[in-house]
Coordinates of C-alpha atoms and ligand atoms in Angstrom, one line a residue:
X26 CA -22.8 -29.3 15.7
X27 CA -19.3 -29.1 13.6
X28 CA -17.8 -25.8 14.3
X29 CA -17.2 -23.6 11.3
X30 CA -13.9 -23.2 9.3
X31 CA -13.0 -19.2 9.2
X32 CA -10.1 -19.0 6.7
X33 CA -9.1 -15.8 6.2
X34 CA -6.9 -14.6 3.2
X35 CA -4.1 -12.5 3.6
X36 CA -2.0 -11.0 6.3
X37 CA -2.0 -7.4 5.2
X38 CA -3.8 -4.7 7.5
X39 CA -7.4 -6.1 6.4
X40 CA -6.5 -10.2 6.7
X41 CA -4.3 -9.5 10.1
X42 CA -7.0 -7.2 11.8
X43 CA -9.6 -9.5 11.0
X44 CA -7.5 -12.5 13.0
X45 CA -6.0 -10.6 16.0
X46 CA -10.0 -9.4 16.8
X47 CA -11.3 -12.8 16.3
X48 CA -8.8 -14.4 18.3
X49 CA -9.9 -11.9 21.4
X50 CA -13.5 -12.8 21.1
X51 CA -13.9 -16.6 19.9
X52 CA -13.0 -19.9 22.3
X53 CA -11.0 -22.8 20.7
X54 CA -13.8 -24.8 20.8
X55 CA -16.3 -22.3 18.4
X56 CA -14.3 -22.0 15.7
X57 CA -11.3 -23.2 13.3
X58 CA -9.3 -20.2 12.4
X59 CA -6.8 -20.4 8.9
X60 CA -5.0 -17.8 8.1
X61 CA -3.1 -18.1 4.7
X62 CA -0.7 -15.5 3.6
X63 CA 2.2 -16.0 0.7
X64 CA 5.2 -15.3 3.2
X65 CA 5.7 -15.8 7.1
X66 CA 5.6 -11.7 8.1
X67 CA 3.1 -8.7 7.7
X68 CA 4.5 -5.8 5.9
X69 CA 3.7 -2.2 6.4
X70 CA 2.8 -1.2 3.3
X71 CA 2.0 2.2 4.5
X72 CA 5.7 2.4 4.9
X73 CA 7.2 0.7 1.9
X74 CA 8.1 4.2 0.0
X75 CA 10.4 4.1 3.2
X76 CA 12.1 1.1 2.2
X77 CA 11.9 1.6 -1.6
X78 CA 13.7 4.8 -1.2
X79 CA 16.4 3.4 1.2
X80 CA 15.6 5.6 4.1
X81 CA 14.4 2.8 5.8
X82 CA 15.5 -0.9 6.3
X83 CA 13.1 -3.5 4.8
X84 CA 13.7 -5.8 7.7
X85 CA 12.3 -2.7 10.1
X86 CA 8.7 -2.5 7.8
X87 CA 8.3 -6.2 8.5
X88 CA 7.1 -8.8 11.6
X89 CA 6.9 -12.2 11.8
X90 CA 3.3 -13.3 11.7
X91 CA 3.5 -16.1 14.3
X92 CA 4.7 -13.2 16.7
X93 CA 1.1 -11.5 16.4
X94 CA -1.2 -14.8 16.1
X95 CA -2.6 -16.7 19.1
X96 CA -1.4 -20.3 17.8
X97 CA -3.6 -21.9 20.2
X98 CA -6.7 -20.3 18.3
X99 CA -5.6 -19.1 14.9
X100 CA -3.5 -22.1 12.2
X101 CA -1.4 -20.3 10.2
X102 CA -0.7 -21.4 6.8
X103 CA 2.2 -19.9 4.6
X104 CA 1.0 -20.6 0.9
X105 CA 0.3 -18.6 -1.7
X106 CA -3.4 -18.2 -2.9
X107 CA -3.9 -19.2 -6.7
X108 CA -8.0 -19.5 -6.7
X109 CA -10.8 -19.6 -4.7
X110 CA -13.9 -22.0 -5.7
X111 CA -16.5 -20.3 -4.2
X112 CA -19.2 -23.4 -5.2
X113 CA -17.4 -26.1 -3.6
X114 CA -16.1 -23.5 -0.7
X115 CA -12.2 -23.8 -1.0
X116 CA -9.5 -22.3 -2.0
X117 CA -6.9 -23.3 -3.7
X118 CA -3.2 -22.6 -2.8
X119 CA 0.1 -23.7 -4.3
X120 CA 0.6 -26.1 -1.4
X121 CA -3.1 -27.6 -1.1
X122 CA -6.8 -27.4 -0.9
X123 CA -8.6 -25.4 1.6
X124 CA -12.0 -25.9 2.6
X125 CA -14.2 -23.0 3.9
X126 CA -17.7 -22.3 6.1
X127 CA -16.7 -18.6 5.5
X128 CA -14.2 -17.0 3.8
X129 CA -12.5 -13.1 4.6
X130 CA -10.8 -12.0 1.1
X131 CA -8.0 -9.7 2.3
X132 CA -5.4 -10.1 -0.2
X133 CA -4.2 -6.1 -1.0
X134 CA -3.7 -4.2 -4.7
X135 CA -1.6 -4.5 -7.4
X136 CA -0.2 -1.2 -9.2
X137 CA -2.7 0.4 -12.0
X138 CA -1.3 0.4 -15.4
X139 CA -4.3 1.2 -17.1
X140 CA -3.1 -0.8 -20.1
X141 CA -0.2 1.6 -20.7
X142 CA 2.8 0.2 -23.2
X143 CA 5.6 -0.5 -21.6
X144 CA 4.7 -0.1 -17.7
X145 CA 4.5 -3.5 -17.0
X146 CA 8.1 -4.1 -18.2
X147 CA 10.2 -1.0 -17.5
X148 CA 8.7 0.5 -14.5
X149 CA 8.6 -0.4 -10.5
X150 CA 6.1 -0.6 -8.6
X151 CA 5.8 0.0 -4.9
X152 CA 4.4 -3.4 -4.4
X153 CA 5.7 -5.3 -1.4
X154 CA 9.1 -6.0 0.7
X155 CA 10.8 -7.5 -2.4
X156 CA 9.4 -4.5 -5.1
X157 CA 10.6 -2.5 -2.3
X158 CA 14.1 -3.6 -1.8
X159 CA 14.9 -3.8 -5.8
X160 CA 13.4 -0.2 -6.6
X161 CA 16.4 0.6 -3.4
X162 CA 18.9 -1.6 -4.7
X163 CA 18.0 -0.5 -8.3
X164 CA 18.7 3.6 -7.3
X165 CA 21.8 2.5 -5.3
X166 CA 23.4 0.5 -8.7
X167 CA 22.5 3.4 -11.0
X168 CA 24.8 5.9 -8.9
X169 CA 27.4 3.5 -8.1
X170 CA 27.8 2.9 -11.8
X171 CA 27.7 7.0 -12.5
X172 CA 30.6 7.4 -10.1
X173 CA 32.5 4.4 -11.9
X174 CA 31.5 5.5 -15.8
X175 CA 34.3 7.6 -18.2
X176 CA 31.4 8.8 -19.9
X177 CA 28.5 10.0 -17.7
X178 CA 25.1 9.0 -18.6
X179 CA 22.4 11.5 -17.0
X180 CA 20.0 8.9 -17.6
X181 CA 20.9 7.0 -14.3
X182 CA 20.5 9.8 -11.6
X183 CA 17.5 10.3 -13.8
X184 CA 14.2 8.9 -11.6
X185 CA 10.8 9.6 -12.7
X186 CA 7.7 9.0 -10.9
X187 CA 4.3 8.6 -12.6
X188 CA 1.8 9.8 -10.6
X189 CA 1.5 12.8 -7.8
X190 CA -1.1 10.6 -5.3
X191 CA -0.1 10.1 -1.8
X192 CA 2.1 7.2 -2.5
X193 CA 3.9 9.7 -5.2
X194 CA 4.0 12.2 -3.1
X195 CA 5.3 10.1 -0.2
X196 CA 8.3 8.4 -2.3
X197 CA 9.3 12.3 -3.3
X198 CA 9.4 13.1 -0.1
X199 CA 12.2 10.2 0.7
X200 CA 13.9 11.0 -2.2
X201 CA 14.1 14.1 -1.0
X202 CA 16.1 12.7 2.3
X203 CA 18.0 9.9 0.1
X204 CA 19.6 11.7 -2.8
X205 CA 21.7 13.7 -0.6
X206 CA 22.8 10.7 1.7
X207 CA 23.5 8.9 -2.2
X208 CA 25.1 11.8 -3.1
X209 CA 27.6 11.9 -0.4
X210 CA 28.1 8.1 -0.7
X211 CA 29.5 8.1 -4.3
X212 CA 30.9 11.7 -4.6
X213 CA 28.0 12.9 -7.1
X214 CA 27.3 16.7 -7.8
X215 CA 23.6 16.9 -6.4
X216 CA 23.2 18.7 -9.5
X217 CA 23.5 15.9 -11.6
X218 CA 20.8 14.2 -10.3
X219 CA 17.1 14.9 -11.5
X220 CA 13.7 14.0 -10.0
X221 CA 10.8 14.5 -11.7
X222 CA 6.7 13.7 -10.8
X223 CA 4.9 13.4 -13.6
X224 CA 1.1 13.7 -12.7
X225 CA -2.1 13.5 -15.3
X226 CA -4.7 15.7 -13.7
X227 CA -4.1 19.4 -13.8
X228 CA -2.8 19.2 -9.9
X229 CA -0.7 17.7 -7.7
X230 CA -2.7 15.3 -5.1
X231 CA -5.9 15.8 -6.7
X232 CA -8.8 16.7 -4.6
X233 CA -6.5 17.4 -1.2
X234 CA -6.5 20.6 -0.1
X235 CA -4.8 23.1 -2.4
X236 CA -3.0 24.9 0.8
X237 CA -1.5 21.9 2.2
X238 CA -0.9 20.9 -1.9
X239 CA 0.9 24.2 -2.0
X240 CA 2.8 23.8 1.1
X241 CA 3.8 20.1 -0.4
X242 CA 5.2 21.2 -3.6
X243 CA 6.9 24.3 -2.6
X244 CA 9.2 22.3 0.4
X245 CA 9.5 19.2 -2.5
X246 CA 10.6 21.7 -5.0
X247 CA 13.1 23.6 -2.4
X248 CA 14.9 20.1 -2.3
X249 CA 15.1 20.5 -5.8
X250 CA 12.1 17.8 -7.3
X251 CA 10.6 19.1 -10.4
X252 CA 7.2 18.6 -11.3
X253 CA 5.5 17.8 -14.8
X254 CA 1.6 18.4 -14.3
X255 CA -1.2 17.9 -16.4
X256 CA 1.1 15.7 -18.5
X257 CA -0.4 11.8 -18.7
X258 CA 2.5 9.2 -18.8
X259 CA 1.6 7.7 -22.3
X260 CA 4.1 4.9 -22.7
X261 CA 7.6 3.4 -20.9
X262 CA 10.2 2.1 -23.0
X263 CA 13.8 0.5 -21.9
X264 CA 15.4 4.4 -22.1
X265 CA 12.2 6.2 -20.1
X266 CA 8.8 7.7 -20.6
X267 CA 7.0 9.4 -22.8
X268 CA 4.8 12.0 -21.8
X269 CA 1.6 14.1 -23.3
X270 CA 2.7 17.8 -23.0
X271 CA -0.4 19.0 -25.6
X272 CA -3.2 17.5 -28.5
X273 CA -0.3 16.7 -30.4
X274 CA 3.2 17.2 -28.5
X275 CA 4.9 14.4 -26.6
X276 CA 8.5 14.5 -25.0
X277 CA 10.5 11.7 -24.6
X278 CA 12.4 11.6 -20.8
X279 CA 15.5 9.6 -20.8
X280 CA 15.5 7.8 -17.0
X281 CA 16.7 4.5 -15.9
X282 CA 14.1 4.7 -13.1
X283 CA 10.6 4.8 -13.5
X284 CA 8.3 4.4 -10.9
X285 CA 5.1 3.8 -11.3
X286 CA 2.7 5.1 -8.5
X287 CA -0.6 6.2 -10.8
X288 CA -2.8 4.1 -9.1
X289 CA -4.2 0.4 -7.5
X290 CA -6.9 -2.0 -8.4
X291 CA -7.5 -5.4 -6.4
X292 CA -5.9 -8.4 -6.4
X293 CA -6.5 -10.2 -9.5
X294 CA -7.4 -13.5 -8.0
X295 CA -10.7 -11.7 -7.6
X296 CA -11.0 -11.4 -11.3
X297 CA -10.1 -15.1 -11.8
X298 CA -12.1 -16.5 -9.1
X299 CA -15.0 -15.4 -11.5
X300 CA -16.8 -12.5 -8.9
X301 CA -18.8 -9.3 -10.1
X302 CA -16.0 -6.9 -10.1
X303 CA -14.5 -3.3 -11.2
X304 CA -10.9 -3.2 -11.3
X305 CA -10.5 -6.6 -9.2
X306 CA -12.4 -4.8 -6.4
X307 CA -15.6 -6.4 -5.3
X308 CA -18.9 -3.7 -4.8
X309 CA -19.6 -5.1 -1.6
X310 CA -23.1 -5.4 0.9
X311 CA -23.3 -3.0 3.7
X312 CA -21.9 -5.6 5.7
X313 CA -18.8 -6.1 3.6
X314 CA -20.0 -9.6 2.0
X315 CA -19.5 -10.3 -1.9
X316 CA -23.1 -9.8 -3.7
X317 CA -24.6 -13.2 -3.5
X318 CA -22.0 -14.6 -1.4
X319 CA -23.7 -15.0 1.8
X320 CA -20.3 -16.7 3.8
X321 CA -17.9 -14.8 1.5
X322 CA -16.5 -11.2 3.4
X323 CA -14.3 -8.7 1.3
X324 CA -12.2 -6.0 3.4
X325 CA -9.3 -3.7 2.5
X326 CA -7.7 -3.3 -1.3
X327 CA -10.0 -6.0 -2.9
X328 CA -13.5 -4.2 -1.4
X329 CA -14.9 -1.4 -3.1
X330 CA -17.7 0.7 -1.2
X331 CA -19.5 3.9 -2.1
X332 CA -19.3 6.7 0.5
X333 CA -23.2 7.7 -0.1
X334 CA -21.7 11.6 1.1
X335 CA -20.2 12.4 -2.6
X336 CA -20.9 9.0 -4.6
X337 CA -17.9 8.2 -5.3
X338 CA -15.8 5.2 -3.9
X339 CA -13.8 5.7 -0.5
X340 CA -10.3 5.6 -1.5
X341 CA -8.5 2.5 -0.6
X342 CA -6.6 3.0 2.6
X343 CA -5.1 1.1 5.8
X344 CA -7.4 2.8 7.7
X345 CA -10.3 1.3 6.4
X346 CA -9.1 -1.8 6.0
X347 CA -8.2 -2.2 9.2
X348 CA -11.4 -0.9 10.8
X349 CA -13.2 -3.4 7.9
X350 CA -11.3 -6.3 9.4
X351 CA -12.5 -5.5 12.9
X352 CA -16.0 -5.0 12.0
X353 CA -15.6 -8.4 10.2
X354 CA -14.2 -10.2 13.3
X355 CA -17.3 -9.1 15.1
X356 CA -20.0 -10.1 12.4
X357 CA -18.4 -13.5 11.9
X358 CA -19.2 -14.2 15.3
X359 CA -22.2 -13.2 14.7
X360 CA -22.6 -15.4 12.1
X361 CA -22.0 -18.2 13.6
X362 CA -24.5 -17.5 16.2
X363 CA -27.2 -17.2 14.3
X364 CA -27.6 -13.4 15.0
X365 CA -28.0 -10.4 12.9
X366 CA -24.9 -8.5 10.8
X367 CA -24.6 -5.4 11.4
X368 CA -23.6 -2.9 8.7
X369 CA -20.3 -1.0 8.1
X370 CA -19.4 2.8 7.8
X371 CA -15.8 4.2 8.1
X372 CA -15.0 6.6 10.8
X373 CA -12.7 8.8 9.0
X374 CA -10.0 10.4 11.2
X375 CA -7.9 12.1 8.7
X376 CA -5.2 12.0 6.3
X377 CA -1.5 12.7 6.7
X378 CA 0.4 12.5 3.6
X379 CA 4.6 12.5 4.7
X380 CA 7.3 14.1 2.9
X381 CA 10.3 12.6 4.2
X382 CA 11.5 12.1 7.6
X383 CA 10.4 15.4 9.2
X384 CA 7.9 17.1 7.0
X385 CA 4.3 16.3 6.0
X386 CA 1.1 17.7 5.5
X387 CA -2.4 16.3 6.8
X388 CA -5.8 17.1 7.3
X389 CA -6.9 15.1 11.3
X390 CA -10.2 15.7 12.8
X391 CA -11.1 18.2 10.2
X392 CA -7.9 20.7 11.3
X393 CA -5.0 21.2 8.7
X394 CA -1.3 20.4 9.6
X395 CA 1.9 20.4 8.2
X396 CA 5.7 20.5 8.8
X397 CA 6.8 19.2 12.3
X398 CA 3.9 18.4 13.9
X399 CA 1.9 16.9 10.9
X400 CA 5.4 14.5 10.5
X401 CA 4.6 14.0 14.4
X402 CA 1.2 13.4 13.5
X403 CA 2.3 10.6 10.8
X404 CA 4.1 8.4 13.1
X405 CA 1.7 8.4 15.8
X406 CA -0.8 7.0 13.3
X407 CA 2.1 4.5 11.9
X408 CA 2.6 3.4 15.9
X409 CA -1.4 3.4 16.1
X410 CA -1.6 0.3 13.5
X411 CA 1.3 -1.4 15.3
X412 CA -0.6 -1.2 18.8
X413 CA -3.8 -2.1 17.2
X414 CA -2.4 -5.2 15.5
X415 CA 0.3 -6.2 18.0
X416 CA 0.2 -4.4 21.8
X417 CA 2.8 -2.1 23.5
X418 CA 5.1 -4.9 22.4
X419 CA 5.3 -4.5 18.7
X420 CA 5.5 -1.0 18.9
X421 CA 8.4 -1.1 21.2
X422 CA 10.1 -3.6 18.7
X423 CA 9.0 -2.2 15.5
X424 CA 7.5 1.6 16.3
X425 CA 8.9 5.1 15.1
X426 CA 10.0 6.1 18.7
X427 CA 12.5 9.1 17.2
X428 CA 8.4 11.1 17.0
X429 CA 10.2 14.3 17.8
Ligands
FAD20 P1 -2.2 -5.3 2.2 O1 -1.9 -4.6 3.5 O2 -1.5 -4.9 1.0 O3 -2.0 -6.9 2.4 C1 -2.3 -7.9 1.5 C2 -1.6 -9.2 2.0 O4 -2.0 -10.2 1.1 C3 -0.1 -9.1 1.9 O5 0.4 -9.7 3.1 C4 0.3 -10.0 0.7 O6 1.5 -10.6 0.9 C5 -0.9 -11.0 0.7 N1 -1.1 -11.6 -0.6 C6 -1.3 -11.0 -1.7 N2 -1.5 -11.9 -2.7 C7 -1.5 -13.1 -2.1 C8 -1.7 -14.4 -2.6 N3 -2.0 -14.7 -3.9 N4 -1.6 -15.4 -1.7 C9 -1.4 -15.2 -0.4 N5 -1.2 -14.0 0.1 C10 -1.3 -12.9 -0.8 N6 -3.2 4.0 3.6 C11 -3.4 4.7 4.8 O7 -4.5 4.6 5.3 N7 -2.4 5.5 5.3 C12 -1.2 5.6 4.7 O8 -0.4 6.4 5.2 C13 -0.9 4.9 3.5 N8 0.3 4.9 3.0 C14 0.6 4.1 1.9 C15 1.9 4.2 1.4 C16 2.2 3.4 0.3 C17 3.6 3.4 -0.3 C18 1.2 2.5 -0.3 C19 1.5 1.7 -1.5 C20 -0.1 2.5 0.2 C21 -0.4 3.3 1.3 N9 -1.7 3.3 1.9 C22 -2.0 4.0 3.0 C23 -2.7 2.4 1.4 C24 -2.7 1.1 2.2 O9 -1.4 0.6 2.3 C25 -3.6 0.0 1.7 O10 -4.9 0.5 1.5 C26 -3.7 -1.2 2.6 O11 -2.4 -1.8 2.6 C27 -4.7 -2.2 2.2 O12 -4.7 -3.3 3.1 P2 -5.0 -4.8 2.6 O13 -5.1 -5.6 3.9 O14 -6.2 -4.8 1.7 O15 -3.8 -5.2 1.8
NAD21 P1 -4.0 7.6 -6.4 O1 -5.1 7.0 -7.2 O2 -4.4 8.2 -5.1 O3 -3.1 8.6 -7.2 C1 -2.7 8.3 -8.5 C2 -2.2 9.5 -9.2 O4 -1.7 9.1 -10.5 C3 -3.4 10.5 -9.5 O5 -3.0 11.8 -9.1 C4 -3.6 10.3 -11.0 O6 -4.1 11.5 -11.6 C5 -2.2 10.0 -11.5 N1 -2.2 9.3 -12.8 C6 -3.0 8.4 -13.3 N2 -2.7 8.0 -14.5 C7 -1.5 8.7 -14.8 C8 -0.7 8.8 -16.0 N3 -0.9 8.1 -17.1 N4 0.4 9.6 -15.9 C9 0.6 10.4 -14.9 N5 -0.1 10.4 -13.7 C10 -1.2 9.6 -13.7 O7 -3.1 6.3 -6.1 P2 -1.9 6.1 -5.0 O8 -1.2 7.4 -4.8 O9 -1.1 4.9 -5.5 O10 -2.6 5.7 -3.7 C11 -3.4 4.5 -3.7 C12 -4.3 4.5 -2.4 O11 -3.4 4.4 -1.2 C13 -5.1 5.7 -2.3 O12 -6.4 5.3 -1.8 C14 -4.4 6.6 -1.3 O13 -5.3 7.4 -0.6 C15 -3.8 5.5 -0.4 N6 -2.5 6.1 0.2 C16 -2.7 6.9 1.3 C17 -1.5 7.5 1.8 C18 -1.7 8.3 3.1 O14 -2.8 8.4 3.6 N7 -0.7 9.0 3.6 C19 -0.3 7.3 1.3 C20 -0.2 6.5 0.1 C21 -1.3 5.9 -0.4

């Protein structure tokens, strides 16, 4: 009998999980493995406020993918996915045509505009290395030029960010470290600078716990970030944002930095590949297959599942993702075999939301954290998905080893 094609899309936590478990349990001989991803390394994305902020090297939140793959098992193919043709099983990429047995769809999010004017052209998003990089080398420009101008222009150490979620939150909490460094760099006043969250719902990380909210916001605002809550971002133009203050009151904030942070939705080559979807995000079967898909699996960003507890969709997160592309390994292998799937529930450690370098907040195994050890608590996890994906090795080579 031919043995099966696996081709699995995406080397982000879900894609790369899925690969590193399946090359532990499968032969050569019982499967082909493809994995197709648009460039040749993995990227943290749990740590790209890091790199956006400039706290941390993009080089250090990325890894070459041929270090983690077992080349003798797994074909790797750098190309960039531009359909999938789920009725003559391929994909289609902008190098060639790839044919599929069964497909893993593990291609991430894209920012959540929610059809807002202006977003798409005048704000960042924390997207990927390159996003990443420009937002830094964007913040770096506007205070160079402030140092250089005659006439100062408050607009440029002006930086807004839409949205007070955990990846808000987060990039606070390195501008909180950064602006100082920045500061110092180009002989700036700290008190010209202004950083300002603007967040929709009536609360800052809405839904978390309002202690470890309340811890948050009181060490953010001691380093001076200011917070505009219960005030939606209604439209971004080439001089700022504008944002709802009541029924009928708007202000205008003038900021050459907007970033964008109110939200993901899948990747939209699940919209144009023609699937059932919400948001690009596919409602998938208990055993993470796309609705009437029977060789088609869907983990991380682009899979949307119910957690039957509350009703309400689990929040997208590495830590599902990767436990999705694990589960996945297995139950392709079972597949193949003939035998039964077996169904998928989270086991949901925690959450430990950072505020810089040294500070954080988190909720793990149902006890509350913060300061110290909760930042303590952050890298281990961060170390965690380096051991999972890569050993002791890429840990050493990659890992937050400064924990204390
Ligand atoms: P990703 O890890 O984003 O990977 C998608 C991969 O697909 C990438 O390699 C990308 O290059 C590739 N790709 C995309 N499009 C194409 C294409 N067309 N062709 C080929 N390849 C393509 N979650 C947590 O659990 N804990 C955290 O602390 C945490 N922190 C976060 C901090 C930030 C700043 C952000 C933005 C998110 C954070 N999250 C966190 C959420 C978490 O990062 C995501 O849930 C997770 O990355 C989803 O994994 P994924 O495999 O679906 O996608
Ligand atoms: P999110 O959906 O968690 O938060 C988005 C925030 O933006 C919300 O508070 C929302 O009210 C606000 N918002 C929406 N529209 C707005 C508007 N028009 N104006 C102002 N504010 C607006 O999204 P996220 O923070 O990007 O996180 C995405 C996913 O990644 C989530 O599942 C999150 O749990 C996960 N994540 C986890 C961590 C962590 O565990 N440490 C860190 C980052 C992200």
């Amino acid at each position: 009998m031919k043995r099966p094609t696996v081709v699995v899309l995406g080397a982000g936590y879900g894609g790369l999980s899925v690969v590193t478990k399946l090359q532990k349990l499968v032969n050569p001989d019982d499967m082909d493995i493809i994995l197709v991803n648009k460039n040749d390394y993995h990227y943290e994305t749990t740590w790209l406020h890091e790199a956006s902020a400039g706290t941390m090297h993009h080089d250090k939140v990325r890894y070459d993918i041929d270090g983690v793959i077992n080349k003798g098992k797994v074909n790797f193919v750098k190309a960039t996915v531009e359909n999938i043709d789920t009725k003559a099983q391929k994909v289609i990429t902008d190098r060639s045509e790839i044919a599929y047995d069964y497909l893993v769809v593990g291609l991430g999010f894209e920012g959540e505009t929610f059809g807002i004017p202006g977003l798409k052209e005048h704000a960042f998003s924390i997207a990927n290395i390159k996003a990443a990089r420009q937002i830094r080398d964007h913040i770096e420009y506007q205070f160079s030029t402030y140092s250089l101008e005659e006439t100062k222009d408050p607009s440029r150490l002006t930086i807004v960010v839409g949205g007070a979620g955990f990846t808000g939150i987060e990039f606070l909490g390195e501008l909180a470290d950064r602006v100082p460094e920045l500061c110092e760099e180009y002989d700036i006043d700290p008190k010209a600078v202004r950083v300002l969250c603007v967040e929709a719902a009536p609360m800052v990380l809405p839904g978390f716990d309002k202690e470890l909210v309340d811890y948050a916001v009181s060490y953010l605002e001691s380093k001076g970030i200011e917070f505009s809550i219960g005030t939606p971002v209604v439209e971004a133009t080439p001089e700022g944002v504008k944002i709802k203050k009541g029924e009928d009151t708007f202000e205008e904030i003038k900021a050459q930095t907007v970033v964008w942070a109110a939200g993901v939705r899948g990747n939209p080559i699940i919209e144009k590949a023609g699937f059932e979807n919400m948001r690009a995000r596919i409602k998938v079967d208990a055993d993470l297959r796309a609705p009437g898909h029977n060789n088609v699996f869907i983990v991380g960003d682009c899979a949307l599942m119910i957690n039957p507890e509350n009703d309400r969709p689990y929040p997208p997160t590495a830590q599902i993702a990767m436990q999705q592309g694990a589960h996945t390994a297995h139950n392709l292998v079972a597949l193949a075999k003939g035998d039964e799937l077996e169904p998928f529930s989270p086991d949901l450690k925690g959450t430990v939301c950072s505020l810089g370098e040294k500070e954080a907040i988190g909720e793990v195994f149902g006890r509350k954290i913060t300061g110290k050890q909760a930042a303590f608590m952050k890298k281990v996890i961060d170390n965690r998905a380096l051991y999972i994906i890569g050993g002791p090795g890429l840990v050493f080579k990659k890992g937050k080893l400064n924990v204390l």
